[in-house]
CSV table of C-alpha atoms in Angstrom, one decimal:
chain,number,residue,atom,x,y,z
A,1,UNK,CA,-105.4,69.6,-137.0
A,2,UNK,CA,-106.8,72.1,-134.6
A,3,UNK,CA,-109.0,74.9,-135.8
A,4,UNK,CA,-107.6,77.9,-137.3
A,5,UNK,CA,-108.5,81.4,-135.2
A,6,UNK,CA,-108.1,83.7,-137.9
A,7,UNK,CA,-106.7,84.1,-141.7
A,8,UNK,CA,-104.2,86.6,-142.6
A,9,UNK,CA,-104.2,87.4,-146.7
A,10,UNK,CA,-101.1,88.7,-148.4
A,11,UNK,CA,-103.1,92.0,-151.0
A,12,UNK,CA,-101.1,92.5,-154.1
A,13,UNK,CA,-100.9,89.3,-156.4
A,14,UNK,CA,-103.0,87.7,-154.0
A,15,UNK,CA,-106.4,89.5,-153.8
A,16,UNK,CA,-105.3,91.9,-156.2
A,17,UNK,CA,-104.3,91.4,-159.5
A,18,UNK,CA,-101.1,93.6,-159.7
A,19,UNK,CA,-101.1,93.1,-163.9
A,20,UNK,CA,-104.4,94.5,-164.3
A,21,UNK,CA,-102.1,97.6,-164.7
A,22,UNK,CA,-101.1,96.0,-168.4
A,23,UNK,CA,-104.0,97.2,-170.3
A,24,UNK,CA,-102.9,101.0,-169.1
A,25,UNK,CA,-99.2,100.3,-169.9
A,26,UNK,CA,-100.4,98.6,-173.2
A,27,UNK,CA,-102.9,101.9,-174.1
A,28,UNK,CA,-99.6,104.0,-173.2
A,29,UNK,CA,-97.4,102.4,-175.2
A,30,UNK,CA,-98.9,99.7,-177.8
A,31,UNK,CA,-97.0,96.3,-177.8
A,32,UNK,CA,-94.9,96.8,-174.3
A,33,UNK,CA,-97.8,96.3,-172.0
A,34,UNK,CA,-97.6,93.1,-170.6
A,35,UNK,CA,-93.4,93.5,-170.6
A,36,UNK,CA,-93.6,97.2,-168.5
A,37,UNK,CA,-95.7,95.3,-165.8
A,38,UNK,CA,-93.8,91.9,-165.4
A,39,UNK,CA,-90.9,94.3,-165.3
A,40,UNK,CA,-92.3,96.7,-162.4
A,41,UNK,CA,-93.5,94.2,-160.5
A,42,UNK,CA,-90.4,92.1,-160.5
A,43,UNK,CA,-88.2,95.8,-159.8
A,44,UNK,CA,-90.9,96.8,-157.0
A,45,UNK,CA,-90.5,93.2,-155.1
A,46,UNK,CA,-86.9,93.2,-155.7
A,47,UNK,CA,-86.4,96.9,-154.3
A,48,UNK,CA,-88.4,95.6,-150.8
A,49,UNK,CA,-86.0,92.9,-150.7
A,50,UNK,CA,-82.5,94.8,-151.1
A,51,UNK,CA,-84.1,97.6,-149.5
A,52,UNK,CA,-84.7,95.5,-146.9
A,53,UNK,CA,-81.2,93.8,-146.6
A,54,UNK,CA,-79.9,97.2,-146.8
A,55,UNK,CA,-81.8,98.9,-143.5
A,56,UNK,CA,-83.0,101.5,-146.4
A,57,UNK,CA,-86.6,101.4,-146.2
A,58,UNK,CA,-89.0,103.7,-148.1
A,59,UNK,CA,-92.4,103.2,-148.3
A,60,UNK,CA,-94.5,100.8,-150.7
A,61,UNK,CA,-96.2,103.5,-152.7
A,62,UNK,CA,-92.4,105.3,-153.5
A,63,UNK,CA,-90.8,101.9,-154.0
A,64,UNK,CA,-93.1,101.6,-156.5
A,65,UNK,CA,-93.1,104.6,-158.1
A,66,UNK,CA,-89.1,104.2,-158.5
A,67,UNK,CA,-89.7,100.3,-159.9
A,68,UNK,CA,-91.8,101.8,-162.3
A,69,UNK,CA,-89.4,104.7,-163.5
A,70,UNK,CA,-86.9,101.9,-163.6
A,71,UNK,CA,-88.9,99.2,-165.7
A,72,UNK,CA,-90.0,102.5,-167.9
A,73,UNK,CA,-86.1,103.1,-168.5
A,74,UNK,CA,-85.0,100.0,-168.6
A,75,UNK,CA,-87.3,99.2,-171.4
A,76,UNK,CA,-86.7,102.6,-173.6
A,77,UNK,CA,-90.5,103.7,-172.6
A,78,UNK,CA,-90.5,107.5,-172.3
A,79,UNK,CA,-93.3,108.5,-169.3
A,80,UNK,CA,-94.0,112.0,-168.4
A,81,UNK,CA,-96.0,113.0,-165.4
A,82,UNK,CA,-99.4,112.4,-166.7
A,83,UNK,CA,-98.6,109.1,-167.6
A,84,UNK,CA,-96.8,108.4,-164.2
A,85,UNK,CA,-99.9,109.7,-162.5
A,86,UNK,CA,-101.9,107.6,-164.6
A,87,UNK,CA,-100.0,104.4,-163.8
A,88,UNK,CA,-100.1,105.1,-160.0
A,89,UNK,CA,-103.5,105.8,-160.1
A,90,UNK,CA,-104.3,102.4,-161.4
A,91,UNK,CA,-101.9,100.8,-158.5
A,92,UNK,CA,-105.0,102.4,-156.5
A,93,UNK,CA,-108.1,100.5,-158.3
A,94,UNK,CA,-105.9,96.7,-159.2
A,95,UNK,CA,-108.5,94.3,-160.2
A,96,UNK,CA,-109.3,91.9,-157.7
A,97,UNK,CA,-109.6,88.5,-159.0
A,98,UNK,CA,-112.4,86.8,-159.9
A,99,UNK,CA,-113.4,84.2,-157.6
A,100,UNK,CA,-111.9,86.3,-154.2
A,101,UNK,CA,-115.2,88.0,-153.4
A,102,UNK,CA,-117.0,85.0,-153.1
A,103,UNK,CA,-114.7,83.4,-151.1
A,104,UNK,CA,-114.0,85.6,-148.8
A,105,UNK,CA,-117.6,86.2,-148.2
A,106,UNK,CA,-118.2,82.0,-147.7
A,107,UNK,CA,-114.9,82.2,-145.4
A,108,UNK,CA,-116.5,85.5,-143.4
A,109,UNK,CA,-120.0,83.4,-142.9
A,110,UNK,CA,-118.2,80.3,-141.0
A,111,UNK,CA,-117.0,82.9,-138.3
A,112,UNK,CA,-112.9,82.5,-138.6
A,113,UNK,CA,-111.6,86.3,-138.5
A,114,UNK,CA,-110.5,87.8,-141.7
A,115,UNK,CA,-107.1,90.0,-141.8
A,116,UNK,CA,-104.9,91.8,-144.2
A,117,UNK,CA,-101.1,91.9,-144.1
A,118,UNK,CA,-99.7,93.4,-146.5
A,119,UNK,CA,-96.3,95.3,-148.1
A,120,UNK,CA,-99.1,98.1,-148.9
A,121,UNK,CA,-98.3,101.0,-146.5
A,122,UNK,CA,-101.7,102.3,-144.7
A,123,UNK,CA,-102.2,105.1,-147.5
A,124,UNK,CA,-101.6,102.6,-150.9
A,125,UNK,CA,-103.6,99.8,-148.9
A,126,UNK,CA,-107.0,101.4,-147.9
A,127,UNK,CA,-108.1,103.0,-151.0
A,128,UNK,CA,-107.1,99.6,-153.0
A,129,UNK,CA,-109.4,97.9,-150.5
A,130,UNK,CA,-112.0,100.2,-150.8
A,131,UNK,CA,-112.2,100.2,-154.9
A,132,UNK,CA,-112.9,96.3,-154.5
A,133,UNK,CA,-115.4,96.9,-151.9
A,134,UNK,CA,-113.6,94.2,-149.8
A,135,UNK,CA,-113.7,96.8,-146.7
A,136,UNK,CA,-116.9,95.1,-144.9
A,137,UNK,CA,-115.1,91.3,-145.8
A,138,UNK,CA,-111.9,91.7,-144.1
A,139,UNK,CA,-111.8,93.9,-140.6
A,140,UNK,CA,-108.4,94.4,-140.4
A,141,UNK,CA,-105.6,95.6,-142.3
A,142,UNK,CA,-102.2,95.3,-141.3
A,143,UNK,CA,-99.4,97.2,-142.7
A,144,UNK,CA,-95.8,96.2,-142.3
A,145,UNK,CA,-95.0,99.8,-142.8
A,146,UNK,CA,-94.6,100.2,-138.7
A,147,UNK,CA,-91.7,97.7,-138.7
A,148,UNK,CA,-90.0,99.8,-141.6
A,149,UNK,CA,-88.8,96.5,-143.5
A,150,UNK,CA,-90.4,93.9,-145.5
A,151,UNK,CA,-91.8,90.5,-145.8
A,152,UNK,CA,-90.0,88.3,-145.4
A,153,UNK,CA,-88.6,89.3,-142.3
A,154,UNK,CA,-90.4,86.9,-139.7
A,155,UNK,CA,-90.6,90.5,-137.7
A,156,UNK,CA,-93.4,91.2,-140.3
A,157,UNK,CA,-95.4,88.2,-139.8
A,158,UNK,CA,-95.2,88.8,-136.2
A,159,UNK,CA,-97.6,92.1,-136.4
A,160,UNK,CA,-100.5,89.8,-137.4
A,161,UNK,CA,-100.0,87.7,-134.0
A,162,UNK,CA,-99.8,91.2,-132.5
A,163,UNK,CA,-102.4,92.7,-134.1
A,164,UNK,CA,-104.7,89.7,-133.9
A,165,UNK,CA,-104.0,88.8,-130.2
A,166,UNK,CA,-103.9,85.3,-131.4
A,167,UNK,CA,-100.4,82.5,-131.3
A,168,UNK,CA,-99.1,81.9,-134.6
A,169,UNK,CA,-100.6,78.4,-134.8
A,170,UNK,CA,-104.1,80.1,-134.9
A,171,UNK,CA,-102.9,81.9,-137.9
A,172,UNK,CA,-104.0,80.2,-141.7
A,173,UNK,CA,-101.7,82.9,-143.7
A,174,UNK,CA,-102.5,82.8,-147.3
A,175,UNK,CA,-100.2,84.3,-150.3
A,176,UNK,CA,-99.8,83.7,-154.4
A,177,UNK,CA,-96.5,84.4,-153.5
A,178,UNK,CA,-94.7,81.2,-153.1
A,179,UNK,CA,-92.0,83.0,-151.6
A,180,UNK,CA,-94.2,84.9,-149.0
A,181,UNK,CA,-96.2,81.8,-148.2
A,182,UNK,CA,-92.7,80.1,-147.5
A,183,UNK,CA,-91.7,83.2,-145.4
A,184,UNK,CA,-94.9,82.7,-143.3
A,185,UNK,CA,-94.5,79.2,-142.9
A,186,UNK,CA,-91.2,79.5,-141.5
A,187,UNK,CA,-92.1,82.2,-139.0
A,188,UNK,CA,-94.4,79.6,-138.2
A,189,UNK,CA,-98.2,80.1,-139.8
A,190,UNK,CA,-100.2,77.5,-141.5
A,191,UNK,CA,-99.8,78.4,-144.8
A,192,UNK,CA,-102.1,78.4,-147.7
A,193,UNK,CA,-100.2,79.1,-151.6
A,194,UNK,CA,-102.8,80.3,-153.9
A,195,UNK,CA,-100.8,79.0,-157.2
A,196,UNK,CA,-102.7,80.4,-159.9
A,197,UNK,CA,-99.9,79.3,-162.6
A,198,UNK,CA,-98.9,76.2,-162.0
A,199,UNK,CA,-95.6,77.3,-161.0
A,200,UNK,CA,-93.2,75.2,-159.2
A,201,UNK,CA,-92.6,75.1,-155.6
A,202,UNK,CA,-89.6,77.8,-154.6
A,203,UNK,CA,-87.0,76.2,-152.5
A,204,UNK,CA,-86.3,78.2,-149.4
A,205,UNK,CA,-86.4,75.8,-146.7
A,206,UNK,CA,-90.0,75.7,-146.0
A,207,UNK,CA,-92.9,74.8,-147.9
A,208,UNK,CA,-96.3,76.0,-147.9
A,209,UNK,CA,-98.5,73.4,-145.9
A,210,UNK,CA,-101.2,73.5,-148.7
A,211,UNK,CA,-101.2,74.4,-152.3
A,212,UNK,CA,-104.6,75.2,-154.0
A,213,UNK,CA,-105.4,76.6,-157.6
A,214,UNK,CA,-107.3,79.4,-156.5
A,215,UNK,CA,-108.9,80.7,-153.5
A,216,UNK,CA,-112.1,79.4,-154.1
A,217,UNK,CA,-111.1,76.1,-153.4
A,218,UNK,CA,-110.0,77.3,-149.4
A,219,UNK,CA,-113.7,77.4,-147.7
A,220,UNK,CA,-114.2,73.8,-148.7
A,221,UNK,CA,-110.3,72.7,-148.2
A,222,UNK,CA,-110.7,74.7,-144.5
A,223,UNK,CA,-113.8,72.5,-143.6
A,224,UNK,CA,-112.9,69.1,-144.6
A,225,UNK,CA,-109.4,69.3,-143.3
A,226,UNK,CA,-109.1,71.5,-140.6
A,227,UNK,CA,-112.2,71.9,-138.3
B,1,UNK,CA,-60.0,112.6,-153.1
B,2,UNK,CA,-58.0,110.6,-151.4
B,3,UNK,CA,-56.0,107.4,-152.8
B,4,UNK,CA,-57.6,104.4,-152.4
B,5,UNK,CA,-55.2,101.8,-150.6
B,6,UNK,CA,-58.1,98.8,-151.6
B,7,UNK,CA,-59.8,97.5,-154.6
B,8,UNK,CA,-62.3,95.0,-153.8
B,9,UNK,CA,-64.2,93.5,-156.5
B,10,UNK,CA,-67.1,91.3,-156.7
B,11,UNK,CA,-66.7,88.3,-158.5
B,12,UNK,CA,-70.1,86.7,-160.3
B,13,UNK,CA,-71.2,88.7,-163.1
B,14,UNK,CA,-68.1,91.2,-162.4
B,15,UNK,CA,-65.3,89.4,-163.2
B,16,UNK,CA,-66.9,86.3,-164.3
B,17,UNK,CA,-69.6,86.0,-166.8
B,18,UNK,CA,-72.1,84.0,-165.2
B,19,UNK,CA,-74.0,83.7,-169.0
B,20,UNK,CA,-71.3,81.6,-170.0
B,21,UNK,CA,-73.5,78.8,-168.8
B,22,UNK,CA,-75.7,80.0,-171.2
B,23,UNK,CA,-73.7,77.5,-174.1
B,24,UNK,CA,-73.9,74.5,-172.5
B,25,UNK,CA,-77.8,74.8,-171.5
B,26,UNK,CA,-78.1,75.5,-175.2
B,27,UNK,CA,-76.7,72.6,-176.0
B,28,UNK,CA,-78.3,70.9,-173.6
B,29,UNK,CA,-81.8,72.4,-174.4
B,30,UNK,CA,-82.0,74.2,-178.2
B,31,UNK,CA,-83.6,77.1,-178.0
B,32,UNK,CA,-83.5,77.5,-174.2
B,33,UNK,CA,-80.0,78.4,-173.5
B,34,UNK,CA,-80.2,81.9,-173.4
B,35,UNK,CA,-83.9,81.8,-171.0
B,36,UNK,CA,-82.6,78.8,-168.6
B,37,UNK,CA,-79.2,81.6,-167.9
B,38,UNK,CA,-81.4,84.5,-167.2
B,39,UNK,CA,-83.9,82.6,-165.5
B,40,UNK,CA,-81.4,80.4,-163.5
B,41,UNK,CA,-79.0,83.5,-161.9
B,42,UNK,CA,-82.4,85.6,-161.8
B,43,UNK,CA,-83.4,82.8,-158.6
B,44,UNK,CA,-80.3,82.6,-157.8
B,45,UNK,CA,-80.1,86.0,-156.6
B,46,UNK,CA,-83.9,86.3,-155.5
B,47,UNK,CA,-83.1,83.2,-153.0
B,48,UNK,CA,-79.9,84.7,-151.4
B,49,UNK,CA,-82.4,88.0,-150.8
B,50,UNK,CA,-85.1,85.7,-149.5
B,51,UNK,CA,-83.4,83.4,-147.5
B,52,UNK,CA,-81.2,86.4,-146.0
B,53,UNK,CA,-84.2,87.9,-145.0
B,54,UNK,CA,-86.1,85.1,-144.0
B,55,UNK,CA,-82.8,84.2,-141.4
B,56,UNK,CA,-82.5,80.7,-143.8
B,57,UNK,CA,-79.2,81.0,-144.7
B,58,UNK,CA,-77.7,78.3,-146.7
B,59,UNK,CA,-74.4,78.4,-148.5
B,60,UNK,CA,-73.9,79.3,-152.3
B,61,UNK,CA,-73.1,76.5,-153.7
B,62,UNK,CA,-76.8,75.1,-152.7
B,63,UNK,CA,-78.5,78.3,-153.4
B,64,UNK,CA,-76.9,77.9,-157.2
B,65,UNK,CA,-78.2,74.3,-157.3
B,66,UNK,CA,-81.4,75.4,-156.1
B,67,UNK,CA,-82.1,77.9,-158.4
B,68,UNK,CA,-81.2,75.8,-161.6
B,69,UNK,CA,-83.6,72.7,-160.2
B,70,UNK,CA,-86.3,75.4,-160.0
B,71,UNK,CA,-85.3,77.4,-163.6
B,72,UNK,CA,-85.2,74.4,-165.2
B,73,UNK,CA,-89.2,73.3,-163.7
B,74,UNK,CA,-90.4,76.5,-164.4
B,75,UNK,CA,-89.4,76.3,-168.4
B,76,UNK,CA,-90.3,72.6,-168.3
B,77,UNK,CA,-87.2,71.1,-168.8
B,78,UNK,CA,-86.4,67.6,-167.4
B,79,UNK,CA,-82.7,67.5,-165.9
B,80,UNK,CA,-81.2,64.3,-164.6
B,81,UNK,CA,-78.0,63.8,-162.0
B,82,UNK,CA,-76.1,64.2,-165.4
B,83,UNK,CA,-76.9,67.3,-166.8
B,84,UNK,CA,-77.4,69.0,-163.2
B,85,UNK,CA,-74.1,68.0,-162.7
B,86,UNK,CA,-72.4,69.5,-165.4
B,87,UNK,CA,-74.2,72.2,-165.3
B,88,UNK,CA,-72.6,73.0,-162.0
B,89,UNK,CA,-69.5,72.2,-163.4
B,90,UNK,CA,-69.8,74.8,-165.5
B,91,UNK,CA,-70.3,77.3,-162.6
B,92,UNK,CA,-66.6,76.3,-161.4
B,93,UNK,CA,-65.4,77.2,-164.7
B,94,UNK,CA,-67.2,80.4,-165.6
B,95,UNK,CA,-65.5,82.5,-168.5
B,96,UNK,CA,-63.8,85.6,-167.6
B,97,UNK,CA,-64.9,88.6,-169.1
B,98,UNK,CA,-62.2,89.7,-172.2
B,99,UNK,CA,-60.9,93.3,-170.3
B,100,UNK,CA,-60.1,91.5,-166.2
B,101,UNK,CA,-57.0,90.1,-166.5
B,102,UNK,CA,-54.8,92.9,-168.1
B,103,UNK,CA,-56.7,95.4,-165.9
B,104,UNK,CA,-56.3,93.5,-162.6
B,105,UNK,CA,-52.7,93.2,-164.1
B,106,UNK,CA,-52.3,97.2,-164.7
B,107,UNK,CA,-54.1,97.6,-161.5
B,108,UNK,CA,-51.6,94.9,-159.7
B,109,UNK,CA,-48.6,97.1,-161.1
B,110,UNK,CA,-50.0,100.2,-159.4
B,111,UNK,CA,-49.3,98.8,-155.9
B,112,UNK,CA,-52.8,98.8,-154.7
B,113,UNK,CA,-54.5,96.0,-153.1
B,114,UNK,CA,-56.9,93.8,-154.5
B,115,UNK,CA,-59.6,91.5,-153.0
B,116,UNK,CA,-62.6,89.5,-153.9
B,117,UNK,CA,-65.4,90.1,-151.9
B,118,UNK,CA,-68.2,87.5,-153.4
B,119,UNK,CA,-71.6,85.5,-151.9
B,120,UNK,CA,-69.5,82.5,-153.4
B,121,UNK,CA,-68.8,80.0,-150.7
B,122,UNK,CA,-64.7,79.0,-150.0
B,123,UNK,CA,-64.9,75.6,-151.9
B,124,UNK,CA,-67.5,77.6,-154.9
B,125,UNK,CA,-64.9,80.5,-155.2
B,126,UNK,CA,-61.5,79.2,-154.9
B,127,UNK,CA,-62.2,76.8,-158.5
B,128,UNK,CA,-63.5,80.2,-160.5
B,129,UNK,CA,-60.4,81.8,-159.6
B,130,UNK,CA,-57.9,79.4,-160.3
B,131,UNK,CA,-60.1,78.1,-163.2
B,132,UNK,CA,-59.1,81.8,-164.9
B,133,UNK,CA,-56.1,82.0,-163.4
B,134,UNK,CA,-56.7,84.7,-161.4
B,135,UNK,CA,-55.0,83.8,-158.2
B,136,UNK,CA,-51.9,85.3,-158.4
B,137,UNK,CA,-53.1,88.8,-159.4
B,138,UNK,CA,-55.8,88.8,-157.0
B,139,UNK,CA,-54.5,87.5,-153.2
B,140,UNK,CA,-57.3,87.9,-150.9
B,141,UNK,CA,-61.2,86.0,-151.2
B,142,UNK,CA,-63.4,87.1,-149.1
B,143,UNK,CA,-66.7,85.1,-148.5
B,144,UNK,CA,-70.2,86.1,-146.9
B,145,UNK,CA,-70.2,82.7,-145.5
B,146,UNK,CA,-69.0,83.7,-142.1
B,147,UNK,CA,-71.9,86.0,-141.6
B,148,UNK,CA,-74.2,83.9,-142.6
B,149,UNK,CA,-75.9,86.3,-144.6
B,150,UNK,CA,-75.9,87.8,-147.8
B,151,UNK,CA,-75.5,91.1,-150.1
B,152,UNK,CA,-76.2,93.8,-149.7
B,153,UNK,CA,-76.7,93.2,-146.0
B,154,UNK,CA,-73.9,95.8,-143.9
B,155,UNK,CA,-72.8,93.5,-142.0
B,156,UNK,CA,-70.9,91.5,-145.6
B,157,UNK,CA,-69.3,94.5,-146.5
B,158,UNK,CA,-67.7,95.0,-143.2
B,159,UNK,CA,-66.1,91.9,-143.6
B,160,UNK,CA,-63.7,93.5,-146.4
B,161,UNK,CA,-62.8,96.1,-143.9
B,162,UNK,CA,-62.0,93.6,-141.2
B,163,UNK,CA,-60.1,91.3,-143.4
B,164,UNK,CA,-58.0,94.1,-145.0
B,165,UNK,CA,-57.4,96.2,-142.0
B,166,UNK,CA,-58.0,99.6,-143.3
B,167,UNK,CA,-61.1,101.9,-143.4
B,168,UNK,CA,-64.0,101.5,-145.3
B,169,UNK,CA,-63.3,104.9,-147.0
B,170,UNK,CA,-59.6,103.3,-148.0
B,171,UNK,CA,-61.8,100.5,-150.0
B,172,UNK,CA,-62.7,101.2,-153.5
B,173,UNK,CA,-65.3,98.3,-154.6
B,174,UNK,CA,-66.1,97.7,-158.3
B,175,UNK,CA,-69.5,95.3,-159.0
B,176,UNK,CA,-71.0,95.1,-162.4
B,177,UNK,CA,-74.5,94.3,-160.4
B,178,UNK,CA,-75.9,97.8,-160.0
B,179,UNK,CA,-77.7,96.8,-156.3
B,180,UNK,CA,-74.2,95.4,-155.1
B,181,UNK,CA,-72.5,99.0,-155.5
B,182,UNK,CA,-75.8,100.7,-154.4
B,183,UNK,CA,-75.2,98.0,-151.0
B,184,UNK,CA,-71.3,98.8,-151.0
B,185,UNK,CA,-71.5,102.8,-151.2
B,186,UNK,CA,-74.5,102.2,-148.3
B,187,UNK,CA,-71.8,100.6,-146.2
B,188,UNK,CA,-69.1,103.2,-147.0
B,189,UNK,CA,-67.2,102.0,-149.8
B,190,UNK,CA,-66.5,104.5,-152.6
B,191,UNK,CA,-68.3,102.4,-155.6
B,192,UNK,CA,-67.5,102.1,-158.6
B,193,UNK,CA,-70.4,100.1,-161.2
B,194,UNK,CA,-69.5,98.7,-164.1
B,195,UNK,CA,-72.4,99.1,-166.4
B,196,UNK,CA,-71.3,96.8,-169.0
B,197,UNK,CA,-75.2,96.6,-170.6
B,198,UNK,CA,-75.9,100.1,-170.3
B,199,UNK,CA,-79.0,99.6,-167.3
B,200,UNK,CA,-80.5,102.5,-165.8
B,201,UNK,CA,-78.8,102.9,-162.8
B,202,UNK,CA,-81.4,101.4,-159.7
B,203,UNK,CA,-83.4,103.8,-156.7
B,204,UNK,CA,-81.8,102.2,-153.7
B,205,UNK,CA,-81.3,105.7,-151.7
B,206,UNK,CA,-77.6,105.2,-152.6
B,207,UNK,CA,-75.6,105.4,-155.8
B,208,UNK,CA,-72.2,104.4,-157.0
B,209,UNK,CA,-69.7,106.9,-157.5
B,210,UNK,CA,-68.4,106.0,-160.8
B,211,UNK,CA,-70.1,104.4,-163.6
B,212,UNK,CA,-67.7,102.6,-166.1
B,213,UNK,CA,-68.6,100.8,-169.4
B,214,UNK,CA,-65.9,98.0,-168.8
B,215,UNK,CA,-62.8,97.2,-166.2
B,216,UNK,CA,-60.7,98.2,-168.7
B,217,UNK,CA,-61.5,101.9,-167.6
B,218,UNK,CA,-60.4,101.4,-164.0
B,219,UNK,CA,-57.0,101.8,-163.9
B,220,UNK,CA,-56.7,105.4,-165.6
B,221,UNK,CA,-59.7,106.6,-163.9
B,222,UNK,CA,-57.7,105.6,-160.5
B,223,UNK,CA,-54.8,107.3,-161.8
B,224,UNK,CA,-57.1,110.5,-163.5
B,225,UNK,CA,-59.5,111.1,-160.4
B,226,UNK,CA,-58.2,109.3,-156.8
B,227,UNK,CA,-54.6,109.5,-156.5
């Protein structure tokens, strides 16, 4: 397999840990933590998608506003504007997990270019970044805010290629999202699933090329099997 | 307001009760029944999204057996040729919900026109409908298949408009899934949800119309409010 040129990571669920938010929601209302933030995460991706479909797109940081206004309803979970301004906030300063720091400083050191591309929009995406201190790791951040629709609309995948003045073959595009990592690798990216839970494989017509536990195990899987 | 001269209804979850699998996975599976439902139409709706936006379409009938393979290796439950076919068996014979047939039937008498507009490919759909009988009250199915593409993309509700040869504003459309009427009043339709579990209603820049609790409320709101 021919070198990859550059690496494009997916953000949210990928670098960031989008249910580090449970231990607000859990504070805020005792026993419905970890419910409230499967719930807004699964509204927020959902509302990308028919969003999407429906050529009605609205920003990240307001799509997920309304996901979590829904979830909140949904769930009986009364949330006034402190609390709502509370929860947003914490969108802003996600946990990053564990072993991404490290990694991406080993991957930084063997030269390959090191890009976000992200749902984020520019204004949800930098200050996310920032909090982890990932700002000096990864040079560039793409947004798919420009293309006013969401992954996985190959259009999206395309800004990296743009952005990165590379072909898409150059590209190692790596996600937790099964489905985002299947998006990629259908627009045609080498593509890297992070899957963290064990979770099966989603059918969509094209797999992820490689499937690791953790993104740890990517500086050692890049060097044996792909330089 | 002016009388409608269509009512075009969606079919899964609307008129049929897609949790009716949700016995025979029990029996299948103690204690999963009701988790394998949920989880099983839950991917069955995230892959039409997906593959819709990803330009993969393929049709319904495959997306259904799709998303059952995958609900069923997320919970960890083996299924063989036999139980995945029955299981799709039971998809061609989905229970109606109690209120449809005399309100299609009160709805019939009133001289208006009624049509199924569903994701449900030609050789999925046609079994439902005969399998409750509903044929005769209900004369004209309407697939996505031709486009390709699925819900809520435009371009699926236009096909109601084509095949019935009146405007979109002539087309009342009643769905039970909150993000199909948000896509159908999008398009043009005047909506009509029917919010059988009491949801919030969802932030998709466009809500229905009416809210109703059950179909049964249809036909005197037509009379009460349109005509």
């Amino acid at each position: 397999m021919p070198p990859l040129r550059a690496l494009v990571f997916d953000a949210y669920g990928t670098l960031f840990d989008v249910h580090s938010v449970a231990q607000l929601c859990e504070e805020l209302w005792p026993g419905q933590g970890a419910a409230l933030s499967r719930l807004w995460r699964a509204k927020q991706l959902e509302y990308t998608w028919l969003r999407s479909l429906m050529r009605r797109y609205e920003d990240f940081a307001r799509i997920t506003e309304a996901a979590l206004l829904h979830a909140c309803a949904a769930l009986g979970l009364p949330i006034d504007e402190q609390r709502r301004r509370r929860l947003l906030g914490a969108y802003r300063e996600l946990a990053t997990f564990p072993e991404v720091r490290d990694a991406l400083a080993a991957l930084k050191a063997s030269k390959i270019r090191l890009a976000i591309l992200s749902n984020g929009s520019p204004a949800m995406l930098r200050p996310v970044v920032a909090h982890a201190g990932l700002g000096a790791l990864i040079g560039t951040l793409i947004s798919v805010d420009p293309r006013k629709i969401y992954k996985p609309a190959p259009t999206v995948y395309r800004l990296a290629v743009e952005r990165l003045g590379v072909t898409r073959r150059d590209i190692g595009f790596v996600s937790s999202n099964c489905w985002d990592a299947c998006g990629a690798k259908s627009f045609g990216f080498r593509t890297f699933w992070i899957n963290r839970a064990g979770a099966p494989v989603d059918a969509l017509g094209a797999a992820p090329d490689h499937v690791i536990a953790g993104l740890d195990e990517l500086p050692d899987l890049l060097r044996a099997r792909l330089s």
